[in-house]
Amino acid sequence: MTNQNFRTEIRISPGQFKIDHANTLLSIGSCFSEHIHERLKDAGFNSRCNPNGIVYNPISIGTQLLGLLSQRIWARRISYLIRDCIMEYTIMEIFRNF
């Protein structure tokens, strides 16, 4: 019987970019990014998280990043009352010159 290896070991060299407590960090994405943000804050980092709410797909993340980089975001919150629960949504549009 042969020796079976059920994992692939990968050697990763240290990255060139290092973060420290002087950096401001941004976490965008699902609830996973919220948990990472909380851990960073607990460790004393200056961290921001999901400026326009939780997003779940790369297109939404890209749209938010483009808007943040261009600093041309218009957003408004809409609230609905459904069965005694308030549901809030953010509508965001990005204006760019073509």
PDB file of C-alpha atoms in Angstrom:
ATOM      1  CA  MET A   1       0.000   0.000   0.000  1.00  0.00           C
ATOM      2  CA  THR A   2       1.335   3.440  -0.927  1.00  0.00           C
ATOM      3  CA  ASN A   3       1.735   6.312   1.479  1.00  0.00           C
ATOM      4  CA  GLN A   4      -1.137   8.734   0.737  1.00  0.00           C
ATOM      5  CA  ASN A   5      -0.683  12.442   1.278  1.00  0.00           C
ATOM      6  CA  PHE A   6      -4.009  14.217   1.823  1.00  0.00           C
ATOM      7  CA  ARG A   7      -2.669  17.760   1.730  1.00  0.00           C
ATOM      8  CA  THR A   8      -0.450  19.909  -0.397  1.00  0.00           C
ATOM      9  CA  GLU A   9       2.185  21.870   1.467  1.00  0.00           C
ATOM     10  CA  ILE A  10       2.919  25.278  -0.001  1.00  0.00           C
ATOM     11  CA  ARG A  11       5.870  27.432   0.965  1.00  0.00           C
ATOM     12  CA  ILE A  12       4.901  31.089   1.057  1.00  0.00           C
ATOM     13  CA  SER A  13       7.591  33.724   1.326  1.00  0.00           C
ATOM     14  CA  PRO A  14       6.911  36.777   3.515  1.00  0.00           C
ATOM     15  CA  GLY A  15       5.196  39.606   1.690  1.00  0.00           C
ATOM     16  CA  GLN A  16       6.889  42.901   0.917  1.00  0.00           C
ATOM     17  CA  PHE A  17       4.010  44.952   2.326  1.00  0.00           C
ATOM     18  CA  LYS A  18       3.707  44.985   6.106  1.00  0.00           C
ATOM     19  CA  ILE A  19       0.894  46.518   8.125  1.00  0.00           C
ATOM     20  CA  ASP A  20       1.362  48.176  11.472  1.00  0.00           C
ATOM     21  CA  HIS A  21      -0.677  50.291  13.858  1.00  0.00           C
ATOM     22  CA  ALA A  22       0.109  53.458  11.874  1.00  0.00           C
ATOM     23  CA  ASN A  23      -1.923  52.128   8.910  1.00  0.00           C
ATOM     24  CA  THR A  24      -5.657  52.614   8.418  1.00  0.00           C
ATOM     25  CA  LEU A  25      -7.263  49.391   7.210  1.00  0.00           C
ATOM     26  CA  LEU A  26     -10.488  48.888   5.252  1.00  0.00           C
ATOM     27  CA  SER A  27     -12.477  45.669   5.298  1.00  0.00           C
ATOM     28  CA  ILE A  28     -15.228  45.200   2.692  1.00  0.00           C
ATOM     29  CA  GLY A  29     -17.368  42.130   2.159  1.00  0.00           C
ATOM     30  CA  SER A  30     -19.610  39.757   4.032  1.00  0.00           C
ATOM     31  CA  CYS A  31     -19.964  39.148   7.754  1.00  0.00           C
ATOM     32  CA  PHE A  32     -16.492  37.541   7.607  1.00  0.00           C
ATOM     33  CA  SER A  33     -15.036  40.991   6.919  1.00  0.00           C
ATOM     34  CA  GLU A  34     -16.991  42.328   9.908  1.00  0.00           C
ATOM     35  CA  HIS A  35     -15.387  39.695  12.166  1.00  0.00           C
ATOM     36  CA  ILE A  36     -11.891  40.475  10.822  1.00  0.00           C
ATOM     37  CA  HIS A  37     -12.563  44.181  11.403  1.00  0.00           C
ATOM     38  CA  GLU A  38     -13.548  43.517  15.032  1.00  0.00           C
ATOM     39  CA  ARG A  39     -10.370  41.506  15.627  1.00  0.00           C
ATOM     40  CA  LEU A  40      -8.254  44.260  14.101  1.00  0.00           C
ATOM     41  CA  LYS A  41      -9.949  46.869  16.321  1.00  0.00           C
ATOM     42  CA  ASP A  42      -9.455  44.661  19.392  1.00  0.00           C
ATOM     43  CA  ALA A  43      -5.750  44.450  18.492  1.00  0.00           C
ATOM     44  CA  GLY A  44      -5.519  48.255  18.404  1.00  0.00           C
ATOM     45  CA  PHE A  45      -5.543  48.818  14.635  1.00  0.00           C
ATOM     46  CA  ASN A  46      -7.301  51.779  13.023  1.00  0.00           C
ATOM     47  CA  SER A  47      -9.862  49.855  10.987  1.00  0.00           C
ATOM     48  CA  ARG A  48     -12.947  50.740   8.950  1.00  0.00           C
ATOM     49  CA  CYS A  49     -15.550  48.258   7.759  1.00  0.00           C
ATOM     50  CA  ASN A  50     -18.200  48.144   5.036  1.00  0.00           C
ATOM     51  CA  PRO A  51     -18.835  51.880   4.570  1.00  0.00           C
ATOM     52  CA  ASN A  52     -22.016  51.147   2.587  1.00  0.00           C
ATOM     53  CA  GLY A  53     -23.115  47.975   4.329  1.00  0.00           C
ATOM     54  CA  ILE A  54     -22.346  44.296   3.848  1.00  0.00           C
ATOM     55  CA  VAL A  55     -21.849  43.133   0.257  1.00  0.00           C
ATOM     56  CA  TYR A  56     -21.600  39.571  -1.009  1.00  0.00           C
ATOM     57  CA  ASN A  57     -20.215  39.647  -4.545  1.00  0.00           C
ATOM     58  CA  PRO A  58     -17.150  41.018  -6.345  1.00  0.00           C
ATOM     59  CA  ILE A  59     -19.150  43.402  -8.539  1.00  0.00           C
ATOM     60  CA  SER A  60     -20.677  45.137  -5.507  1.00  0.00           C
ATOM     61  CA  ILE A  61     -17.275  45.310  -3.814  1.00  0.00           C
ATOM     62  CA  GLY A  62     -15.721  46.761  -6.983  1.00  0.00           C
ATOM     63  CA  THR A  63     -18.519  49.302  -7.311  1.00  0.00           C
ATOM     64  CA  GLN A  64     -17.950  50.465  -3.741  1.00  0.00           C
ATOM     65  CA  LEU A  65     -14.178  50.692  -4.242  1.00  0.00           C
ATOM     66  CA  LEU A  66     -14.574  52.700  -7.464  1.00  0.00           C
ATOM     67  CA  GLY A  67     -16.945  55.049  -5.697  1.00  0.00           C
ATOM     68  CA  LEU A  68     -14.632  55.490  -2.728  1.00  0.00           C
ATOM     69  CA  LEU A  69     -11.613  56.102  -4.955  1.00  0.00           C
ATOM     70  CA  SER A  70     -13.420  58.609  -7.161  1.00  0.00           C
ATOM     71  CA  GLN A  71     -15.022  60.222  -4.092  1.00  0.00           C
ATOM     72  CA  ARG A  72     -18.167  60.724  -6.125  1.00  0.00           C
ATOM     73  CA  ILE A  73     -20.711  58.689  -4.228  1.00  0.00           C
ATOM     74  CA  TRP A  74     -24.312  59.587  -3.729  1.00  0.00           C
ATOM     75  CA  ALA A  75     -26.115  57.348  -1.304  1.00  0.00           C
ATOM     76  CA  ARG A  76     -29.391  57.411   0.537  1.00  0.00           C
ATOM     77  CA  ARG A  77     -30.963  55.075   3.011  1.00  0.00           C
ATOM     78  CA  ILE A  78     -34.475  53.773   2.567  1.00  0.00           C
ATOM     79  CA  SER A  79     -36.337  52.236   5.478  1.00  0.00           C
ATOM     80  CA  TYR A  80     -39.322  49.907   5.249  1.00  0.00           C
ATOM     81  CA  LEU A  81     -41.558  48.682   8.033  1.00  0.00           C
ATOM     82  CA  ILE A  82     -42.399  45.038   7.379  1.00  0.00           C
ATOM     83  CA  ARG A  83     -44.252  43.023  10.036  1.00  0.00           C
ATOM     84  CA  ASP A  84     -43.034  45.264  12.867  1.00  0.00           C
ATOM     85  CA  CYS A  85     -39.409  45.063  11.662  1.00  0.00           C
ATOM     86  CA  ILE A  86     -37.549  47.997  10.183  1.00  0.00           C
ATOM     87  CA  MET A  87     -35.572  47.001   7.090  1.00  0.00           C
ATOM     88  CA  GLU A  88     -32.937  49.479   5.917  1.00  0.00           C
ATOM     89  CA  TYR A  89     -31.309  49.547   2.507  1.00  0.00           C
ATOM     90  CA  THR A  90     -28.676  51.813   1.026  1.00  0.00           C
ATOM     91  CA  ILE A  91     -29.094  52.914  -2.551  1.00  0.00           C
ATOM     92  CA  MET A  92     -25.765  53.960  -3.996  1.00  0.00           C
ATOM     93  CA  GLU A  93     -24.963  55.505  -7.341  1.00  0.00           C
ATOM     94  CA  ILE A  94     -21.564  56.473  -8.659  1.00  0.00           C
ATOM     95  CA  PHE A  95     -21.232  59.426 -10.995  1.00  0.00           C
ATOM     96  CA  ARG A  96     -18.267  59.479 -13.365  1.00  0.00           C
ATOM     97  CA  ASN A  97     -17.298  61.740 -16.221  1.00  0.00           C
ATOM     98  CA  PHE A  98     -17.021  59.857 -19.501  1.00  0.00           C
TER      99      PHE A  98
END
